[in-house]
Amino acid sequence: MAIWRFLPGSDITFVGYQGDAVCEAKLKVIARYISWEVFVGMIIAAVILLPLFSFFDLIDQLDDVGKGTYGIKDAFLYMLMLVPRRFIQLAPFIALLGTVGALGVLAVNLELVALRVAGLSPLAISLPAVGVGLLLTSLIVGLEYLVAPQLQQKATVLRAVALEQSVELGRGLGIWTRDAQNILRIGEMLNQNLGRDIEIIHFSRQGTMTAHVQAQYADIIDDGLWKLHEVTVRTFTPEKIAATHTSIASWRSFLGPEDVATLTKPPESLTPLELMRHTEFLQDTGQQADAYLLALWRKAGAVVMTTAMVLVAIPFVFGSVREGLSGKLVLASLMGIGVYLLDQIIANAGLAFHLNPIFTSLSPGLLLIAVAGYWLLRRVA
């Protein structure tokens, strides 16, 4: 292998030839150097993007300061608890801008030219960057399982309590769910163990409505036992409709406390395991699970997209050096915004038209990986 000596600002000087062992050691040094530069680039991108978008979150929360007991301290706490979720959402852009920035600096300093003259292909140069990208995806997975959902759920509850609001879905329609012979509507959840405005509709095995139960509120006890308060029961028979009223009644629900908690959380705030369990429950009871399936596969799509952004960054830095680093970063930013908008359009269209959530979640990232991979393979030689 030919060895060339290069220092930024100096000429490229041919040194001679060295054996395989020495070359392998030097290649490891080069790989570590590129990895470190890309790692630092991603940290810089995160330091810029994360506070910026967290600041936007804080501004959004300031509109609610003064309502109930919600104060400035609560707004800051809410913003901080959403930082892991924002990091996951911004990870593809951190990967793109960090890689373009790091390798762009090497390109502007002609260090990439020196590596190419030494015989390294764009694919070989990009592998250390891909390795750093895989470390970033590992961090995303860890945050998605262990940190972000828990903090986001806690932030949502604390905010609702401070604003003296209930946790509610459906903008006034309440929470609806069912099993084979029951339909349950919860008007609103005052907390995880207390629901208000409860309706239960019972059906026979033939699908005929047999009873309608309405309660002002319900205490949710362990093992699926609900204690209903101020209950009105209407029973339906072929001959008549009978109504009775009682102050307290017990009902064995088909939902456990964990199921109720899951129903009151936005799909994106659930862990992958919670999403899988709840999706299975919805499918087993014949309910629509599209939103939860999409949320589940979009978590996988974020990992794929982050890897894709690292690969897509490579062609940016092997263009003309005359473009400069700022030009490369602007182009990368515009492309990142375009990819984000396309990803959102595909996801929403998939939800509206009931498309396969695996396709709508993974296809943008896989397409970018295919395009970048094709570009790299063409330049292996």
mmCIF file of C-alpha atoms in Angstrom, residues 14-323:
data_model
loop_
_atom_site.group_PDB
_atom_site.id
_atom_site.type_symbol
_atom_site.label_atom_id
_atom_site.label_comp_id
_atom_site.label_asym_id
_atom_site.label_seq_id
_atom_site.Cartn_x
_atom_site.Cartn_y
_atom_site.Cartn_z
ATOM 1 C CA PHE A 14 4.795 10.416 -1.192
ATOM 2 C CA VAL A 15 6.624 8.454 1.516
ATOM 3 C CA GLY A 16 6.828 4.931 0.107
ATOM 4 C CA TYR A 17 5.268 1.521 0.566
ATOM 5 C CA GLN A 18 4.611 -0.337 3.807
ATOM 6 C CA GLY A 19 3.558 -3.881 4.673
ATOM 7 C CA ASP A 20 0.098 -5.147 5.515
ATOM 8 C CA ALA A 21 0.593 -5.126 9.305
ATOM 9 C CA VAL A 22 1.763 -1.526 9.376
ATOM 10 C CA CYS A 23 -1.002 -0.481 6.979
ATOM 11 C CA GLU A 24 -3.614 -2.191 9.117
ATOM 12 C CA ALA A 25 -2.414 -0.328 12.194
ATOM 13 C CA LYS A 26 -2.511 2.978 10.344
ATOM 14 C CA LEU A 27 -5.994 2.225 9.039
ATOM 15 C CA LYS A 28 -7.166 1.675 12.620
ATOM 16 C CA VAL A 29 -5.724 5.046 13.585
ATOM 17 C CA ILE A 30 -7.526 6.676 10.659
ATOM 18 C CA ALA A 31 -10.787 4.943 11.601
ATOM 19 C CA ARG A 32 -10.509 6.136 15.209
ATOM 20 C CA TYR A 33 -9.754 9.660 14.020
ATOM 21 C CA ILE A 34 -12.789 9.782 11.704
ATOM 22 C CA SER A 35 -15.015 8.229 14.384
ATOM 23 C CA TRP A 36 -13.928 10.818 16.923
ATOM 24 C CA GLU A 37 -14.530 13.704 14.515
ATOM 25 C CA VAL A 38 -18.020 12.416 13.670
ATOM 26 C CA PHE A 39 -18.774 11.839 17.376
ATOM 27 C CA VAL A 40 -17.759 15.421 18.209
ATOM 28 C CA GLY A 41 -19.810 16.678 15.242
ATOM 29 C CA MET A 42 -22.916 14.906 16.514
ATOM 30 C CA ILE A 43 -22.396 16.318 20.017
ATOM 31 C CA ILE A 44 -22.142 19.831 18.564
ATOM 32 C CA ALA A 45 -25.310 19.256 16.513
ATOM 33 C CA ALA A 46 -27.130 17.986 19.626
ATOM 34 C CA VAL A 47 -25.941 20.956 21.704
ATOM 35 C CA ILE A 48 -27.374 23.304 19.065
ATOM 36 C CA LEU A 49 -30.641 21.549 18.196
ATOM 37 C CA LEU A 50 -31.743 20.196 21.583
ATOM 38 C CA PRO A 51 -31.767 23.509 23.514
ATOM 39 C CA LEU A 52 -33.403 25.237 20.529
ATOM 40 C CA PHE A 53 -36.359 22.853 20.350
ATOM 41 C CA SER A 54 -36.602 22.638 24.147
ATOM 42 C CA PHE A 55 -36.880 26.423 24.166
ATOM 43 C CA PHE A 56 -39.803 26.134 21.747
ATOM 44 C CA ASP A 57 -41.423 23.669 24.175
ATOM 45 C CA LEU A 58 -40.935 26.159 27.009
ATOM 46 C CA ILE A 59 -42.489 29.012 25.008
ATOM 47 C CA ASP A 60 -45.491 26.805 24.283
ATOM 48 C CA GLN A 61 -45.896 26.082 27.996
ATOM 49 C CA LEU A 62 -45.651 29.724 29.054
ATOM 50 C CA ASP A 63 -49.150 30.287 27.659
ATOM 51 C CA ASP A 64 -50.515 28.072 30.464
ATOM 52 C CA VAL A 65 -48.519 29.636 33.308
ATOM 53 C CA GLY A 66 -50.934 31.053 35.872
ATOM 54 C CA LYS A 67 -53.708 28.562 35.170
ATOM 55 C CA GLY A 68 -54.499 26.493 38.240
ATOM 56 C CA THR A 69 -51.249 25.973 40.137
ATOM 57 C CA TYR A 70 -49.137 25.779 36.950
ATOM 58 C CA GLY A 71 -46.148 28.099 37.372
ATOM 59 C CA ILE A 72 -42.798 28.892 35.749
ATOM 60 C CA LYS A 73 -41.137 26.108 37.733
ATOM 61 C CA ASP A 74 -43.678 23.583 36.422
ATOM 62 C CA ALA A 75 -43.123 24.786 32.834
ATOM 63 C CA PHE A 76 -39.345 24.351 33.153
ATOM 64 C CA LEU A 77 -39.793 20.934 34.753
ATOM 65 C CA TYR A 78 -42.140 19.853 31.960
ATOM 66 C CA MET A 79 -39.625 21.019 29.351
ATOM 67 C CA LEU A 80 -36.740 19.167 31.024
ATOM 68 C CA MET A 81 -38.737 15.949 31.312
ATOM 69 C CA LEU A 82 -39.414 16.045 27.567
ATOM 70 C CA VAL A 83 -35.705 16.390 26.657
ATOM 71 C CA PRO A 84 -35.169 12.619 26.109
ATOM 72 C CA ARG A 85 -38.217 12.489 23.808
ATOM 73 C CA ARG A 86 -36.969 15.516 21.857
ATOM 74 C CA PHE A 87 -33.532 13.910 21.544
ATOM 75 C CA ILE A 88 -35.095 10.793 20.002
ATOM 76 C CA GLN A 89 -37.134 12.913 17.587
ATOM 77 C CA LEU A 90 -34.093 14.985 16.609
ATOM 78 C CA ALA A 91 -31.662 12.055 16.364
ATOM 79 C CA PRO A 92 -31.887 11.729 12.544
ATOM 80 C CA PHE A 93 -31.073 15.434 12.125
ATOM 81 C CA ILE A 94 -28.295 15.228 14.705
ATOM 82 C CA ALA A 95 -26.857 12.302 12.735
ATOM 83 C CA LEU A 96 -27.134 14.136 9.401
ATOM 84 C CA LEU A 97 -25.777 17.527 10.469
ATOM 85 C CA GLY A 98 -23.133 16.035 12.771
ATOM 86 C CA THR A 99 -21.768 13.759 10.052
ATOM 87 C CA VAL A 100 -21.877 16.429 7.347
ATOM 88 C CA GLY A 101 -20.220 18.932 9.675
ATOM 89 C CA ALA A 102 -17.443 16.587 10.776
ATOM 90 C CA LEU A 103 -16.610 15.125 7.371
ATOM 91 C CA GLY A 104 -17.127 18.536 5.783
ATOM 92 C CA VAL A 105 -14.342 19.949 7.923
ATOM 93 C CA LEU A 106 -12.089 17.092 6.812
ATOM 94 C CA ALA A 107 -13.037 17.800 3.185
ATOM 95 C CA VAL A 108 -12.369 21.544 3.451
ATOM 96 C CA ASN A 109 -8.972 20.821 5.047
ATOM 97 C CA LEU A 110 -8.233 18.394 2.178
ATOM 98 C CA GLU A 111 -7.836 15.523 4.615
ATOM 99 C CA LEU A 112 -10.395 13.474 2.686
ATOM 100 C CA VAL A 113 -8.367 14.137 -0.459
ATOM 101 C CA ALA A 114 -5.314 12.743 1.284
ATOM 102 C CA LEU A 115 -7.220 9.621 2.325
ATOM 103 C CA ARG A 116 -8.497 9.131 -1.218
ATOM 104 C CA VAL A 117 -4.978 9.544 -2.627
ATOM 105 C CA ALA A 118 -3.776 6.959 -0.093
ATOM 106 C CA GLY A 119 -6.187 4.472 -1.667
ATOM 107 C CA LEU A 120 -9.184 4.598 0.678
ATOM 108 C CA SER A 121 -12.588 4.445 -1.011
ATOM 109 C CA PRO A 122 -15.593 6.531 0.107
ATOM 110 C CA LEU A 123 -17.058 3.306 1.511
ATOM 111 C CA ALA A 124 -13.993 2.689 3.692
ATOM 112 C CA ILE A 125 -14.015 6.312 4.866
ATOM 113 C CA SER A 126 -17.726 6.159 5.681
ATOM 114 C CA LEU A 127 -17.607 2.968 7.779
ATOM 115 C CA PRO A 128 -16.297 4.703 10.950
ATOM 116 C CA ALA A 129 -19.092 7.281 10.603
ATOM 117 C CA VAL A 130 -21.637 4.486 10.259
ATOM 118 C CA GLY A 131 -20.218 2.896 13.430
ATOM 119 C CA VAL A 132 -20.840 6.134 15.352
ATOM 120 C CA GLY A 133 -24.333 6.242 13.861
ATOM 121 C CA LEU A 134 -25.011 2.732 15.171
ATOM 122 C CA LEU A 135 -23.922 3.865 18.645
ATOM 123 C CA LEU A 136 -26.422 6.717 18.342
ATOM 124 C CA THR A 137 -29.189 4.278 17.384
ATOM 125 C CA SER A 138 -28.287 2.123 20.410
ATOM 126 C CA LEU A 139 -28.705 5.197 22.600
ATOM 127 C CA ILE A 140 -32.105 5.856 20.985
ATOM 128 C CA VAL A 141 -33.248 2.299 21.739
ATOM 129 C CA GLY A 142 -32.114 2.596 25.357
ATOM 130 C CA LEU A 143 -33.896 5.922 25.828
ATOM 131 C CA GLU A 144 -37.037 4.593 24.125
ATOM 132 C CA TYR A 145 -37.256 1.609 26.449
ATOM 133 C CA LEU A 146 -35.994 2.993 29.744
ATOM 134 C CA VAL A 147 -36.180 6.783 29.955
ATOM 135 C CA ALA A 148 -38.246 8.803 27.468
ATOM 136 C CA PRO A 149 -41.701 7.153 27.862
ATOM 137 C CA GLN A 150 -41.590 7.201 31.654
ATOM 138 C CA LEU A 151 -40.555 10.860 31.827
ATOM 139 C CA GLN A 152 -43.036 11.926 29.140
ATOM 140 C CA GLN A 153 -45.915 10.167 30.889
ATOM 141 C CA LYS A 154 -44.965 11.672 34.237
ATOM 142 C CA ALA A 155 -44.645 15.137 32.685
ATOM 143 C CA THR A 156 -48.112 14.833 31.133
ATOM 144 C CA VAL A 157 -49.694 13.799 34.439
ATOM 145 C CA LEU A 158 -47.917 16.489 36.491
ATOM 146 C CA ARG A 159 -48.952 19.140 33.990
ATOM 147 C CA ALA A 160 -52.566 17.948 34.024
ATOM 148 C CA VAL A 161 -52.646 17.968 37.832
ATOM 149 C CA ALA A 162 -51.140 21.463 38.026
ATOM 150 C CA LEU A 163 -53.601 22.776 35.427
ATOM 151 C CA GLU A 164 -56.439 21.018 37.302
ATOM 152 C CA GLN A 165 -57.281 19.110 34.149
ATOM 153 C CA SER A 166 -58.171 15.478 33.646
ATOM 154 C CA VAL A 167 -56.357 13.060 31.409
ATOM 155 C CA GLU A 168 -58.748 12.650 28.512
ATOM 156 C CA LEU A 169 -58.840 11.333 24.963
ATOM 157 C CA GLY A 170 -61.118 12.251 22.102
ATOM 158 C CA ARG A 171 -61.710 15.965 22.821
ATOM 159 C CA GLY A 172 -64.836 15.511 24.958
ATOM 160 C CA LEU A 173 -65.774 12.108 23.587
ATOM 161 C CA GLY A 174 -64.031 10.248 26.388
ATOM 162 C CA ILE A 175 -62.233 6.937 26.235
ATOM 163 C CA TRP A 176 -63.960 4.076 24.421
ATOM 164 C CA THR A 177 -63.000 0.407 24.514
ATOM 165 C CA ARG A 178 -64.679 -2.985 24.447
ATOM 166 C CA ASP A 179 -64.371 -6.739 24.622
ATOM 167 C CA ALA A 180 -66.572 -9.430 23.058
ATOM 168 C CA GLN A 181 -69.727 -8.603 25.075
ATOM 169 C CA ASN A 182 -69.166 -5.181 26.647
ATOM 170 C CA ILE A 183 -68.595 -1.590 25.513
ATOM 171 C CA LEU A 184 -67.054 0.779 28.039
ATOM 172 C CA ARG A 185 -66.923 4.569 27.885
ATOM 173 C CA ILE A 186 -64.974 6.600 30.431
ATOM 174 C CA GLY A 187 -65.816 10.289 30.223
ATOM 175 C CA GLU A 188 -62.535 11.336 31.805
ATOM 176 C CA MET A 189 -59.848 9.961 34.075
ATOM 177 C CA LEU A 190 -59.337 12.168 37.121
ATOM 178 C CA ASN A 191 -56.362 10.006 38.013
ATOM 179 C CA GLN A 192 -55.203 6.467 37.283
ATOM 180 C CA ASN A 193 -57.660 4.979 39.811
ATOM 181 C CA LEU A 194 -60.640 7.309 39.495
ATOM 182 C CA GLY A 195 -62.871 7.736 36.449
ATOM 183 C CA ARG A 196 -65.862 10.008 35.957
ATOM 184 C CA ASP A 197 -68.971 9.682 33.762
ATOM 185 C CA ILE A 198 -68.908 5.917 33.206
ATOM 186 C CA GLU A 199 -71.101 4.044 30.736
ATOM 187 C CA ILE A 200 -71.169 0.257 30.264
ATOM 188 C CA ILE A 201 -73.237 -1.506 27.600
ATOM 189 C CA HIS A 202 -73.707 -5.270 27.888
ATOM 190 C CA PHE A 203 -74.541 -7.531 24.948
ATOM 191 C CA SER A 204 -75.666 -11.124 24.738
ATOM 192 C CA ARG A 205 -73.747 -13.725 22.746
ATOM 193 C CA GLN A 206 -76.188 -13.092 19.896
ATOM 194 C CA GLY A 207 -75.245 -9.393 19.830
ATOM 195 C CA THR A 208 -78.436 -8.080 21.454
ATOM 196 C CA MET A 209 -78.080 -5.267 23.995
ATOM 197 C CA THR A 210 -79.159 -6.547 27.392
ATOM 198 C CA ALA A 211 -78.230 -3.736 29.779
ATOM 199 C CA HIS A 212 -76.964 -0.185 29.979
ATOM 200 C CA VAL A 213 -75.138 0.943 33.128
ATOM 201 C CA GLN A 214 -74.397 4.577 33.880
ATOM 202 C CA ALA A 215 -72.388 5.790 36.901
ATOM 203 C CA GLN A 216 -71.235 9.213 38.002
ATOM 204 C CA TYR A 217 -67.761 7.928 38.838
ATOM 205 C CA ALA A 218 -65.843 4.724 39.539
ATOM 206 C CA ASP A 219 -63.038 3.710 41.898
ATOM 207 C CA ILE A 220 -60.722 1.337 40.015
ATOM 208 C CA ILE A 221 -59.508 -1.342 42.412
ATOM 209 C CA ASP A 222 -56.881 -4.029 41.839
ATOM 210 C CA ASP A 223 -57.665 -7.212 39.884
ATOM 211 C CA GLY A 224 -60.146 -5.476 37.592
ATOM 212 C CA LEU A 225 -62.740 -4.727 40.274
ATOM 213 C CA TRP A 226 -64.520 -1.397 39.841
ATOM 214 C CA LYS A 227 -66.686 0.220 42.505
ATOM 215 C CA LEU A 228 -69.358 2.279 40.751
ATOM 216 C CA HIS A 229 -71.060 5.218 42.494
ATOM 217 C CA GLU A 230 -74.543 6.668 41.849
ATOM 218 C CA VAL A 231 -75.432 3.916 39.411
ATOM 219 C CA THR A 232 -78.420 3.705 37.072
ATOM 220 C CA VAL A 233 -78.995 0.299 35.427
ATOM 221 C CA ARG A 234 -81.372 -0.175 32.523
ATOM 222 C CA THR A 235 -82.139 -3.752 31.490
ATOM 223 C CA PHE A 236 -83.676 -4.659 28.169
ATOM 224 C CA THR A 237 -86.002 -7.624 27.588
ATOM 225 C CA PRO A 238 -88.428 -8.309 24.752
ATOM 226 C CA GLU A 239 -91.289 -7.322 27.047
ATOM 227 C CA LYS A 240 -90.036 -4.123 28.688
ATOM 228 C CA ILE A 241 -87.199 -1.809 29.722
ATOM 229 C CA ALA A 242 -86.597 -1.673 33.474
ATOM 230 C CA ALA A 243 -84.527 0.937 35.304
ATOM 231 C CA THR A 244 -83.054 0.711 38.804
ATOM 232 C CA HIS A 245 -80.851 3.044 40.804
ATOM 233 C CA THR A 246 -78.305 2.271 43.519
ATOM 234 C CA SER A 247 -75.688 4.345 45.303
ATOM 235 C CA ILE A 248 -72.857 1.764 45.034
ATOM 236 C CA ALA A 249 -72.363 -1.268 42.798
ATOM 237 C CA SER A 250 -69.395 -3.506 41.983
ATOM 238 C CA TRP A 251 -68.397 -4.464 38.440
ATOM 239 C CA ARG A 252 -65.751 -6.922 37.297
ATOM 240 C CA SER A 253 -64.095 -5.058 34.432
ATOM 241 C CA PHE A 254 -62.270 -6.614 31.488
ATOM 242 C CA LEU A 255 -59.617 -3.902 31.960
ATOM 243 C CA GLY A 256 -56.880 -4.069 34.564
ATOM 244 C CA PRO A 257 -55.274 -0.957 36.105
ATOM 245 C CA GLU A 258 -52.395 -1.129 33.614
ATOM 246 C CA ASP A 259 -54.830 -1.258 30.689
ATOM 247 C CA VAL A 260 -56.651 1.823 31.952
ATOM 248 C CA ALA A 261 -53.348 3.662 32.386
ATOM 249 C CA THR A 262 -52.383 2.750 28.823
ATOM 250 C CA LEU A 263 -55.669 4.088 27.434
ATOM 251 C CA THR A 264 -55.025 7.502 28.989
ATOM 252 C CA LYS A 265 -51.556 7.920 27.455
ATOM 253 C CA PRO A 266 -50.746 9.210 23.957
ATOM 254 C CA PRO A 267 -49.497 6.323 21.779
ATOM 255 C CA GLU A 268 -46.083 7.911 21.190
ATOM 256 C CA SER A 269 -45.463 8.092 24.957
ATOM 257 C CA LEU A 270 -45.727 4.309 25.411
ATOM 258 C CA THR A 271 -42.767 1.956 25.436
ATOM 259 C CA PRO A 272 -42.505 -0.582 22.588
ATOM 260 C CA LEU A 273 -43.567 -3.361 24.976
ATOM 261 C CA GLU A 274 -46.637 -1.401 26.109
ATOM 262 C CA LEU A 275 -47.539 -0.708 22.487
ATOM 263 C CA MET A 276 -47.222 -4.379 21.537
ATOM 264 C CA ARG A 277 -49.369 -5.488 24.482
ATOM 265 C CA HIS A 278 -52.053 -2.882 23.881
ATOM 266 C CA THR A 279 -52.112 -3.516 20.127
ATOM 267 C CA GLU A 280 -52.641 -7.207 20.795
ATOM 268 C CA PHE A 281 -55.496 -6.363 23.177
ATOM 269 C CA LEU A 282 -57.194 -4.115 20.608
ATOM 270 C CA GLN A 283 -56.859 -6.691 17.842
ATOM 271 C CA ASP A 284 -58.158 -9.499 20.067
ATOM 272 C CA THR A 285 -61.254 -7.440 20.893
ATOM 273 C CA GLY A 286 -61.898 -6.433 17.272
ATOM 274 C CA GLN A 287 -60.941 -2.754 17.694
ATOM 275 C CA GLN A 288 -58.928 -0.436 15.469
ATOM 276 C CA ALA A 289 -55.241 -0.573 16.408
ATOM 277 C CA ASP A 290 -53.845 1.502 13.517
ATOM 278 C CA ALA A 291 -52.660 4.440 15.647
ATOM 279 C CA TYR A 292 -50.838 2.171 18.101
ATOM 280 C CA LEU A 293 -49.333 0.010 15.345
ATOM 281 C CA LEU A 294 -48.100 3.133 13.594
ATOM 282 C CA ALA A 295 -46.589 4.479 16.831
ATOM 283 C CA LEU A 296 -44.852 1.129 17.395
ATOM 284 C CA TRP A 297 -43.323 0.902 13.934
ATOM 285 C CA ARG A 298 -42.382 4.583 13.869
ATOM 286 C CA LYS A 299 -40.106 3.885 16.818
ATOM 287 C CA ALA A 300 -38.342 1.310 14.656
ATOM 288 C CA GLY A 301 -38.480 3.762 11.760
ATOM 289 C CA ALA A 302 -36.599 6.365 13.827
ATOM 290 C CA VAL A 303 -33.697 3.930 14.233
ATOM 291 C CA VAL A 304 -33.667 3.163 10.497
ATOM 292 C CA MET A 305 -33.914 6.863 9.606
ATOM 293 C CA THR A 306 -30.999 7.769 11.885
ATOM 294 C CA THR A 307 -28.788 5.182 10.190
ATOM 295 C CA ALA A 308 -29.986 6.407 6.788
ATOM 296 C CA MET A 309 -29.099 10.005 7.602
ATOM 297 C CA VAL A 310 -25.510 9.024 8.429
ATOM 298 C CA LEU A 311 -25.192 7.253 5.067
ATOM 299 C CA VAL A 312 -26.872 10.094 3.160
ATOM 300 C CA ALA A 313 -24.398 12.560 4.668
ATOM 301 C CA ILE A 314 -21.487 10.842 2.874
ATOM 302 C CA PRO A 315 -22.296 12.053 -0.686
ATOM 303 C CA PHE A 316 -22.511 15.647 0.588
ATOM 304 C CA VAL A 317 -18.871 15.721 1.650
ATOM 305 C CA PHE A 318 -17.407 14.094 -1.452
ATOM 306 C CA GLY A 319 -18.617 16.842 -3.743
ATOM 307 C CA SER A 320 -16.726 19.941 -4.774
ATOM 308 C CA VAL A 321 -14.607 21.521 -2.040
ATOM 309 C CA ARG A 322 -15.528 24.942 -3.466
ATOM 310 C CA GLU A 323 -19.015 24.616 -1.967
#
